[in-house]
Short mmCIF file of N, CA and C in Angstrom, two decimals:
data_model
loop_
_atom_site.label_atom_id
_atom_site.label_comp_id
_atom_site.label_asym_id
_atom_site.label_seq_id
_atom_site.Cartn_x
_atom_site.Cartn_y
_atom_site.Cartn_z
N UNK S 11 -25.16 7.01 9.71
CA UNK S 11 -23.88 6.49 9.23
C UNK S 11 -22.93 7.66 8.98
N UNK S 12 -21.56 7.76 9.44
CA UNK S 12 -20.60 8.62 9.05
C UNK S 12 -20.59 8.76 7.55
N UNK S 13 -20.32 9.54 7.27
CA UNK S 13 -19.87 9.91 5.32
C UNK S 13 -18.74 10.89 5.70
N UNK S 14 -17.38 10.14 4.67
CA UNK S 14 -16.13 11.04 4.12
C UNK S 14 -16.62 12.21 3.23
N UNK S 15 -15.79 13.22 3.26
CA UNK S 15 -16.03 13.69 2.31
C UNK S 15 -15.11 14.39 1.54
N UNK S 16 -13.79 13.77 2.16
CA UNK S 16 -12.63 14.74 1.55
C UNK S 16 -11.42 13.69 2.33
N UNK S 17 -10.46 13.74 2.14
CA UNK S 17 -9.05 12.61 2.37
C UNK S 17 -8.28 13.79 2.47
N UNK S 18 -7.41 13.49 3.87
CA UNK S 18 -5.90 14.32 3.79
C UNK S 18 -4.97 13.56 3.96
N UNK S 19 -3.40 14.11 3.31
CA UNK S 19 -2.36 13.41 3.56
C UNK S 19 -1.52 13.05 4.43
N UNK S 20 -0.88 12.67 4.88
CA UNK S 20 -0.02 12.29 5.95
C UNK S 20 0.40 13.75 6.05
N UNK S 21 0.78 14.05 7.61
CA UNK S 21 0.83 15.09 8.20
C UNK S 21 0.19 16.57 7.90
N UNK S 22 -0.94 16.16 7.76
CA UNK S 22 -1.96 17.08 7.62
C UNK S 22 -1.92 18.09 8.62
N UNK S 23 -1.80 17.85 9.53
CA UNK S 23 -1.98 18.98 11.05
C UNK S 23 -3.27 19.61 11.26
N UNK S 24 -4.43 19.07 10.63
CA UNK S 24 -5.95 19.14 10.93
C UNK S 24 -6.36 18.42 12.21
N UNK S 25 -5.82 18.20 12.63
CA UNK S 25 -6.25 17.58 14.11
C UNK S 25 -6.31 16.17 14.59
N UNK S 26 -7.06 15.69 15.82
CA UNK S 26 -6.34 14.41 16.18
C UNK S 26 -7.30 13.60 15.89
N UNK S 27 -7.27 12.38 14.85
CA UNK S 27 -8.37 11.61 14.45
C UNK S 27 -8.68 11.16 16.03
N UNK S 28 -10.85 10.63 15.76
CA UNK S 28 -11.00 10.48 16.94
C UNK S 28 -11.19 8.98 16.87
N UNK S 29 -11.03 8.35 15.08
CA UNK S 29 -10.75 6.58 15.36
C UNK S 29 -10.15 6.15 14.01
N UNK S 30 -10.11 5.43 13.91
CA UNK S 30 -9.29 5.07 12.35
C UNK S 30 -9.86 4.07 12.07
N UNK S 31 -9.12 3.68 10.52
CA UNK S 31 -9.66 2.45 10.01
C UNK S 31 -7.62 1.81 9.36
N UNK S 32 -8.12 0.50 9.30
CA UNK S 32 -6.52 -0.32 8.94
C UNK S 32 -7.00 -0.76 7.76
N UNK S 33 -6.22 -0.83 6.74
CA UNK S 33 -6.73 -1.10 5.22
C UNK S 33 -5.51 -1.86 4.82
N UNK S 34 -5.39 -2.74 4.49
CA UNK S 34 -4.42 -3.53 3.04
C UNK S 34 -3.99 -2.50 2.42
N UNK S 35 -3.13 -3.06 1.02
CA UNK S 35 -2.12 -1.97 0.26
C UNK S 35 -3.69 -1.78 -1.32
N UNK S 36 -3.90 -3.01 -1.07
CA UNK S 36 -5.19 -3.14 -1.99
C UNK S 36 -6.53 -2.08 -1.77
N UNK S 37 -6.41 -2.00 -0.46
CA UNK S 37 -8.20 -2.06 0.02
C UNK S 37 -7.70 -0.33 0.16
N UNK S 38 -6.25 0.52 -0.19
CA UNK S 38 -5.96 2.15 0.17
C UNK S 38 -6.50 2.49 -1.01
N UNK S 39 -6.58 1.37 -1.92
CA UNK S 39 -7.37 2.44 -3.55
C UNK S 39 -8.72 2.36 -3.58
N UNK S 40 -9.12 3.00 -3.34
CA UNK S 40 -10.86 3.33 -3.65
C UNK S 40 -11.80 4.44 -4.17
N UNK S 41 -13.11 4.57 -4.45
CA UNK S 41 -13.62 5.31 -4.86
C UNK S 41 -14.91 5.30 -3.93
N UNK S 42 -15.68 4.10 -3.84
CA UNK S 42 -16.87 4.05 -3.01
C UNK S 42 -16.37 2.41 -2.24
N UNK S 43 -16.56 3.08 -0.37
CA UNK S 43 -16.66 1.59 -0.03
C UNK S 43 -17.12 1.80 0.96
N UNK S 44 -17.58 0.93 2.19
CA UNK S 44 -17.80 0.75 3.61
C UNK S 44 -16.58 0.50 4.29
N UNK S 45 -16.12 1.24 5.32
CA UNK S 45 -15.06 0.73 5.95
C UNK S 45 -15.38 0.68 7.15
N UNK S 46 -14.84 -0.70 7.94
CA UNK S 46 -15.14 -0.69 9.37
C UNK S 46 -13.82 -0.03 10.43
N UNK S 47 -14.46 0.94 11.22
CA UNK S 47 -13.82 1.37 12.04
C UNK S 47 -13.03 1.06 13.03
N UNK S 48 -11.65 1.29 13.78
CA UNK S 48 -11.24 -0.27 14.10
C UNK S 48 -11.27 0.01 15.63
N UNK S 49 -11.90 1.20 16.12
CA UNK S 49 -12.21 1.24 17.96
C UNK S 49 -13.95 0.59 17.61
N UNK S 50 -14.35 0.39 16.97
CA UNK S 50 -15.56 -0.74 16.88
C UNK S 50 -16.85 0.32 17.25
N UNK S 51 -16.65 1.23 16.66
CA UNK S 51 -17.20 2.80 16.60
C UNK S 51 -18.12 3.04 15.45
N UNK S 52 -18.50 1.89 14.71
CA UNK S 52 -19.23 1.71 13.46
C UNK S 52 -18.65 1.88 12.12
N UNK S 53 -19.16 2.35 10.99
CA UNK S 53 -18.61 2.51 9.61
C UNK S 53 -18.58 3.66 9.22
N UNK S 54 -17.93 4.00 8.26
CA UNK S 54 -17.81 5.24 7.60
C UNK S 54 -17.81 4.91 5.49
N UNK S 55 -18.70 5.87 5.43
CA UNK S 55 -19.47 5.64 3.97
C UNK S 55 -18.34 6.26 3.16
N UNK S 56 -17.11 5.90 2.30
CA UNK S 56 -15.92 6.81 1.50
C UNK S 56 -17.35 6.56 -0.06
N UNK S 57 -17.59 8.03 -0.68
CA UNK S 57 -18.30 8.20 -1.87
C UNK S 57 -17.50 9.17 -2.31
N UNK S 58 -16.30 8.81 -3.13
CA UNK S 58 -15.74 9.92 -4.14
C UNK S 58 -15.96 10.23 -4.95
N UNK S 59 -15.98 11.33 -6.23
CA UNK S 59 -16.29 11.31 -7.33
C UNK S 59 -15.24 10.41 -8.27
N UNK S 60 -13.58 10.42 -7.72
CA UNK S 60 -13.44 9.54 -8.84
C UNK S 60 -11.91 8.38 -7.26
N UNK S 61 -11.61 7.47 -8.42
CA UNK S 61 -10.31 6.56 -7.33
C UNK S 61 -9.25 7.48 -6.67
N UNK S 62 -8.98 7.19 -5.77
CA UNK S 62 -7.82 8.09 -4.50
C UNK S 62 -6.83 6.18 -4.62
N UNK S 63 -6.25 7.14 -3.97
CA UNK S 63 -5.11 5.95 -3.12
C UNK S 63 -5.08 6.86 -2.04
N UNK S 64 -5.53 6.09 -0.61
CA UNK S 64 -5.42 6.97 0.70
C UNK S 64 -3.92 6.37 1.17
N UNK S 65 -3.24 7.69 2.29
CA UNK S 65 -2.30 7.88 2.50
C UNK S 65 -1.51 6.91 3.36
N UNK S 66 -1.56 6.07 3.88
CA UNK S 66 -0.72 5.79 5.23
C UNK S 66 -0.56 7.03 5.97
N UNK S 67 -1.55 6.98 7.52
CA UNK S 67 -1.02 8.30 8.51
C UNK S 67 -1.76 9.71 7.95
N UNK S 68 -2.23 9.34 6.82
CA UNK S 68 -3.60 10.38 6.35
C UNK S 68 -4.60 10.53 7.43
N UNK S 69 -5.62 10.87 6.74
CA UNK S 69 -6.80 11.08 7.29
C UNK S 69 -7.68 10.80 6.36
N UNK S 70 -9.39 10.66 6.94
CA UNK S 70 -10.49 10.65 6.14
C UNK S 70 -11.34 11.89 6.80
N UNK S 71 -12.05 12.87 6.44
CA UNK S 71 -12.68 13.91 7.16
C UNK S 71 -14.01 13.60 6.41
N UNK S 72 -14.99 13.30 8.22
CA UNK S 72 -16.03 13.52 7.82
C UNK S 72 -16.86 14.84 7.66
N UNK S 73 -18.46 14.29 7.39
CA UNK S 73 -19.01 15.70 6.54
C UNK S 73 -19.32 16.41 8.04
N UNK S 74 -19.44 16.01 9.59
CA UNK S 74 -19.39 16.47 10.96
C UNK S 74 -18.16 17.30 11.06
N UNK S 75 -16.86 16.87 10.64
CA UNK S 75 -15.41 17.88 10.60
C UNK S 75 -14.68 17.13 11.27
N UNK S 76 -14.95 15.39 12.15
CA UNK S 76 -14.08 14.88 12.28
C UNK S 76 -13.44 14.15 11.12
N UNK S 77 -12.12 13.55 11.92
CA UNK S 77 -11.27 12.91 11.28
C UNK S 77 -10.77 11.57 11.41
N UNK S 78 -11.04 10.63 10.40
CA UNK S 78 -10.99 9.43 10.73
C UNK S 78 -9.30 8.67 10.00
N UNK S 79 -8.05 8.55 11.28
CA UNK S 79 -6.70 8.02 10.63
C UNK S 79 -6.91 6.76 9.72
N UNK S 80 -5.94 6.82 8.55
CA UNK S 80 -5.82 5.55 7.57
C UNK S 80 -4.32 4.93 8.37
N UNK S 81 -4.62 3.75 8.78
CA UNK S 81 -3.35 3.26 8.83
C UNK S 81 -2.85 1.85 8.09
N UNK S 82 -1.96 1.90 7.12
CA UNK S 82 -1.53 0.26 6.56
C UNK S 82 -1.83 -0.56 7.41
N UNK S 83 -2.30 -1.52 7.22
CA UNK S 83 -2.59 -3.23 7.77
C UNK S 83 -1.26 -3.64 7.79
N UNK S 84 -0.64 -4.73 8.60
CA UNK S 84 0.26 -5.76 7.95
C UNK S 84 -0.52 -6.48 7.01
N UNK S 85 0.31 -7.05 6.10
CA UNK S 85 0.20 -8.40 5.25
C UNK S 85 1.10 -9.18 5.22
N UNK S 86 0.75 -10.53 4.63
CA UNK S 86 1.97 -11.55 4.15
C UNK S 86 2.37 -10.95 3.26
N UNK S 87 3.64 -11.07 3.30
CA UNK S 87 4.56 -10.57 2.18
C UNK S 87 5.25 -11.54 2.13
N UNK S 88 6.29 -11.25 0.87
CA UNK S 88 7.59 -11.89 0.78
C UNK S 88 8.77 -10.89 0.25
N UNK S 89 10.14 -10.98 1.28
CA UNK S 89 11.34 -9.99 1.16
C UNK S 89 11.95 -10.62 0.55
N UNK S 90 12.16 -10.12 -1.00
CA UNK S 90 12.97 -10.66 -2.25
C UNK S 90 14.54 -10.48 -1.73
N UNK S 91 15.31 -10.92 -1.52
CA UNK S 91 17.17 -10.35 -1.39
C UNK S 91 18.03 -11.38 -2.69
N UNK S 92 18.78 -9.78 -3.23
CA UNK S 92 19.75 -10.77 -4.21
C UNK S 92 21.13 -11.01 -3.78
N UNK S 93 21.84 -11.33 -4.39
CA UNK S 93 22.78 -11.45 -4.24
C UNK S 93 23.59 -10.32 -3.94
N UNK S 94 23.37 -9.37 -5.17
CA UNK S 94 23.99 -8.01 -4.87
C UNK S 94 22.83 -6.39 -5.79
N UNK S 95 23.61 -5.53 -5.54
CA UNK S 95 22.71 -4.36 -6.53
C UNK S 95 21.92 -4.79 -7.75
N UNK S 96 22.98 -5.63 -8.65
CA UNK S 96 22.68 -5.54 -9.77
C UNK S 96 22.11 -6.97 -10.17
N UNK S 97 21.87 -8.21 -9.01
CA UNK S 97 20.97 -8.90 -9.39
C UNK S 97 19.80 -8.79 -8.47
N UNK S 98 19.56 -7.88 -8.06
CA UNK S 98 18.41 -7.66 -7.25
C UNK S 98 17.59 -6.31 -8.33
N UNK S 99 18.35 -5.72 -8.96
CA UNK S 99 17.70 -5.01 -10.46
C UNK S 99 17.20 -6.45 -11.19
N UNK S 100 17.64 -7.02 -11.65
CA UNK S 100 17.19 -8.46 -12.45
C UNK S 100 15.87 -8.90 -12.00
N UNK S 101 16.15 -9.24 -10.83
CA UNK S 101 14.59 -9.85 -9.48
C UNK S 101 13.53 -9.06 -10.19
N UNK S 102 13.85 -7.71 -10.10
CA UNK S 102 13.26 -6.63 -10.02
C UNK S 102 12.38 -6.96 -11.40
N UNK S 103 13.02 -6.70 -12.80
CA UNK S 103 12.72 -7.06 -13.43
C UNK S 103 11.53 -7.89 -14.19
N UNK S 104 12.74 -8.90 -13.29
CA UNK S 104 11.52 -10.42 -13.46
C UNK S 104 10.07 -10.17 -13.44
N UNK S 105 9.81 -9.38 -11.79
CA UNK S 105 8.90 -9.07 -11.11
C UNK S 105 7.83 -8.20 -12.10
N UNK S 106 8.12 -7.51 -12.40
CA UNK S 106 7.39 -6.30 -13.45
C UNK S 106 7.48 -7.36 -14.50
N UNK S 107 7.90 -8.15 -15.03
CA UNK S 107 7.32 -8.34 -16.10
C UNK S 107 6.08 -9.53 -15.87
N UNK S 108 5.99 -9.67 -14.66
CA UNK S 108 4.75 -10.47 -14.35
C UNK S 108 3.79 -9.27 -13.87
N UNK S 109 3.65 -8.19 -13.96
CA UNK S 109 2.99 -7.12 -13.69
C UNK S 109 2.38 -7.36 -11.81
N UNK S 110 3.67 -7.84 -11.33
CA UNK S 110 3.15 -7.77 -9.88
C UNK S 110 4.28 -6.32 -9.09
N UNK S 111 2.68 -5.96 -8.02
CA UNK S 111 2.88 -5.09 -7.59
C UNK S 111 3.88 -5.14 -6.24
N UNK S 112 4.76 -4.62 -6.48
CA UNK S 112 6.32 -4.17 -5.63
C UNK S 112 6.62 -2.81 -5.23
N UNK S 113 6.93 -3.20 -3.44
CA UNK S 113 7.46 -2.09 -2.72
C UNK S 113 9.53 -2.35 -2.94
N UNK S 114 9.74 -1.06 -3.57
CA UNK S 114 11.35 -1.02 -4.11
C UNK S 114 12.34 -0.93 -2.82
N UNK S 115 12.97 -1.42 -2.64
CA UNK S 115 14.27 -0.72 -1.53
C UNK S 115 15.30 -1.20 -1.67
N UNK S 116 16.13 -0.23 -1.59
CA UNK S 116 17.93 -0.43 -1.50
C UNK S 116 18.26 -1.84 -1.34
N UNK S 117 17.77 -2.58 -0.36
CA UNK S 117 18.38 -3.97 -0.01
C UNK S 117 17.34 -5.15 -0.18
N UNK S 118 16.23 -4.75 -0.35
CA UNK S 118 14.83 -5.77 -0.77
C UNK S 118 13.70 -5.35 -1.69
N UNK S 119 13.09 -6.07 -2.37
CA UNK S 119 11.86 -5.91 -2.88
C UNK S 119 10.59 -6.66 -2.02
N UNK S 120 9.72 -6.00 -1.98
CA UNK S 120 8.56 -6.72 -1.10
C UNK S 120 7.53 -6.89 -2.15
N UNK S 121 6.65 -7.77 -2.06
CA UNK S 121 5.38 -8.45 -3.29
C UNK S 121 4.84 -9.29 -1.85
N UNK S 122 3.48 -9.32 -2.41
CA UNK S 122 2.43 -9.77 -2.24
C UNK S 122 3.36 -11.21 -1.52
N UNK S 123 3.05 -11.99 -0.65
CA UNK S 123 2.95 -13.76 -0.97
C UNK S 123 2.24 -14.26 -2.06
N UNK S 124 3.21 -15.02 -2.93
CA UNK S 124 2.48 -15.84 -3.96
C UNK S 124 3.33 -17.41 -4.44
N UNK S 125 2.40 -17.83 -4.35
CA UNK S 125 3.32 -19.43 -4.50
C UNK S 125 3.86 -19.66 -5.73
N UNK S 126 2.84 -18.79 -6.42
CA UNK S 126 3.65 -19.28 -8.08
C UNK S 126 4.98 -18.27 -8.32
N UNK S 127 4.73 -17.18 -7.70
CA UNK S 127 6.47 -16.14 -7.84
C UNK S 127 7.09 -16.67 -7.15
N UNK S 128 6.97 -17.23 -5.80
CA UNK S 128 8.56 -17.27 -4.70
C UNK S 128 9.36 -18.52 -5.40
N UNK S 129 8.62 -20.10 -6.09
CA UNK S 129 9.87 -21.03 -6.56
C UNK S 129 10.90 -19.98 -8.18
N UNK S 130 9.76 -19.36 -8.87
CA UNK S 130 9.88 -18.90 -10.19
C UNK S 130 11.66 -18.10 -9.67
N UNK S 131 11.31 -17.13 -8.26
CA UNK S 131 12.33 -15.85 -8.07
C UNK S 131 13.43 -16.59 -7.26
N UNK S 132 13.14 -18.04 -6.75
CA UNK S 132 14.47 -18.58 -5.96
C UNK S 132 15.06 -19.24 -7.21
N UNK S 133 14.65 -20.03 -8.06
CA UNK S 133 15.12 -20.20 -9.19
C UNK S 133 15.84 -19.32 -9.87
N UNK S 134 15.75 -18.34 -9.65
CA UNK S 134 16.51 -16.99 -10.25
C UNK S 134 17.62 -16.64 -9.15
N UNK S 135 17.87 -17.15 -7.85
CA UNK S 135 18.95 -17.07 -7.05
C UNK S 135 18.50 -16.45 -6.38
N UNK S 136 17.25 -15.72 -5.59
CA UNK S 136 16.55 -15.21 -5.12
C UNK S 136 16.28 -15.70 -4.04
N UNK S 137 16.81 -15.01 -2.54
CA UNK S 137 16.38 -15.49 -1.02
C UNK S 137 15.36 -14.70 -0.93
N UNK S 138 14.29 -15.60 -0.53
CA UNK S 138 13.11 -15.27 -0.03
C UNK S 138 12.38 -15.39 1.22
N UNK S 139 12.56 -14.72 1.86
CA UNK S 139 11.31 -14.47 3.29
C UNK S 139 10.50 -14.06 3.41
N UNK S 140 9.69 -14.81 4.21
CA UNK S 140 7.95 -14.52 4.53
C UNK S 140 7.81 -13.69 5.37
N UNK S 141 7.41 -12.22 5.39
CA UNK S 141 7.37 -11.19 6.60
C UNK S 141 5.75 -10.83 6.62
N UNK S 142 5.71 -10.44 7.37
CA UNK S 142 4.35 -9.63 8.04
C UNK S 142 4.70 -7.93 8.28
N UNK S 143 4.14 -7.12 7.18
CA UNK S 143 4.52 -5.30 7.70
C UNK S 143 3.60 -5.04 6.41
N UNK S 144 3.48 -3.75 6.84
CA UNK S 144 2.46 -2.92 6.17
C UNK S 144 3.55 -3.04 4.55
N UNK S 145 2.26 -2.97 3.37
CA UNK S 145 2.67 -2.71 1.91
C UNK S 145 2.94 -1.63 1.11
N UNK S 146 3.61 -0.79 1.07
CA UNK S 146 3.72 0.41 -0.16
C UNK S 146 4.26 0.04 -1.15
N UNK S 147 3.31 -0.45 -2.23
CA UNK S 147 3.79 -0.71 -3.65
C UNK S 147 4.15 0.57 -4.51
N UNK S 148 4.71 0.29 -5.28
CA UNK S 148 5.18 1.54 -6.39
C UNK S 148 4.20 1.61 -7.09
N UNK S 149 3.55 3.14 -7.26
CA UNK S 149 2.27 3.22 -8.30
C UNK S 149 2.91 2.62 -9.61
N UNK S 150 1.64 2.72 -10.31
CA UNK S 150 2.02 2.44 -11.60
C UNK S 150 1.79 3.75 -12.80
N UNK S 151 2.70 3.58 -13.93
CA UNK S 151 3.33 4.12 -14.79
C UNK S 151 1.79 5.37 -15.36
N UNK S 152 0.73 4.65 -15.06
CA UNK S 152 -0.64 5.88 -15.60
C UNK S 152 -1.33 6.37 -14.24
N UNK S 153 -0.92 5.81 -12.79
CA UNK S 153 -1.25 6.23 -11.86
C UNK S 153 -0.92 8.37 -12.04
N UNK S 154 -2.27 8.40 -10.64
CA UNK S 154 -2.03 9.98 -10.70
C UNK S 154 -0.70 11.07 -10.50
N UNK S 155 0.08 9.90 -9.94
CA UNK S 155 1.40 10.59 -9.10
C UNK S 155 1.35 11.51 -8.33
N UNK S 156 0.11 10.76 -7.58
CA UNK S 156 0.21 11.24 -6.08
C UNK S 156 1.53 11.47 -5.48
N UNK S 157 1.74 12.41 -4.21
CA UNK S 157 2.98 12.37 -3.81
C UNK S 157 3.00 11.12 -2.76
N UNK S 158 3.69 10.13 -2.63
CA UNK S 158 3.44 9.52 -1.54
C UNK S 158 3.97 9.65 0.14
N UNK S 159 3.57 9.35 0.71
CA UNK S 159 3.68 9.45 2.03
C UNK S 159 5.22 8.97 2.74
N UNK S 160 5.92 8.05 2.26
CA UNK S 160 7.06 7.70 2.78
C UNK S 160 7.96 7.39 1.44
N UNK S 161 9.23 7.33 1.54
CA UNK S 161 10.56 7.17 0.81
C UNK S 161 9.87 5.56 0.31
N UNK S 162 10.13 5.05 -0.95
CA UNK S 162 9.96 3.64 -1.27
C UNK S 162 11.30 3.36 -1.80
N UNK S 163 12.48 4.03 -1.82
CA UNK S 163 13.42 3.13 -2.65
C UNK S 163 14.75 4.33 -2.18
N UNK S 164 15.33 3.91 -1.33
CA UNK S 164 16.51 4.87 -0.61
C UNK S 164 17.75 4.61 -2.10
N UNK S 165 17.98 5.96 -1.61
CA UNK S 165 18.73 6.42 -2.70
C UNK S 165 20.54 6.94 -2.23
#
């Protein structure tokens, strides 16, 4: 069985993974798991000493010296749009105070699909669409502050 033994970040320049694995926004935090490889190349054993959040466009390096790419999955989502800046801060709001996890941007918020948030946030004046694209949620407030891999909230 392959074994990780070390994670690099997006644009590492260690070389050209020779297969990857596709993970959820959920399934990038780990400590110990099995992941299936997605050229159907078998598994790879991740045993860290403590939780990572792997990168989008990272890597996993095994204990051989290859390198196995992390790439986001799509998921169901839903693209929050307000009305304007400052009721799409409100959305925003709302959102955190249900402690659900949100990718921030200039013109949308993205969350999970959930049936009990989308009537709660159209009730709030909130257009909502169902998309399919990879998840980058905003860590949270005791997370490590990792650097992350792409812009979450254009400025």
């Amino acid at each position: 069985m392959l074994r990780a033994v070390s994670h690099l970040p997006a644009g590492h320049n260690q070389g050209t993974p020779f297969d990857g694995v596709e993970l959820e926004h959920d399934a990038r935090r780990l400590r110990r798991k099995l992941l299936t490889l997605r050229g159907g190349g078998g598994e790879v054993m991740v045993d860290f000493p403590q939780t990572i959040t792997l990168e989008h466009e990272g890597a996993l390096q095994l204990d051989d010296g290859r390198l196995v790419a992390v790439i986001a999955a799509p998921e169901q989502l839903y693209a929050v749009h307000g009305r304007d800046s400052g009721h799409l801060v409100r959305l925003a709001w709302h959102i955190g105070n249900r402690h659900t996890a949100a990718q921030l941007e200039a013109e949308r918020i993205l969350i999970k699909a959930d049936h009990v948030l989308k009537p709660m946030l159209e009730g709030l004046g909130a257009r909502i669409t169902a998309v399919r694209e990879p998840f980058f949620a905003e860590h949270g407030a005791y997370h490590s502050h990792e650097t992350p891999g792409h812009a979450l909230l254009a400025r």
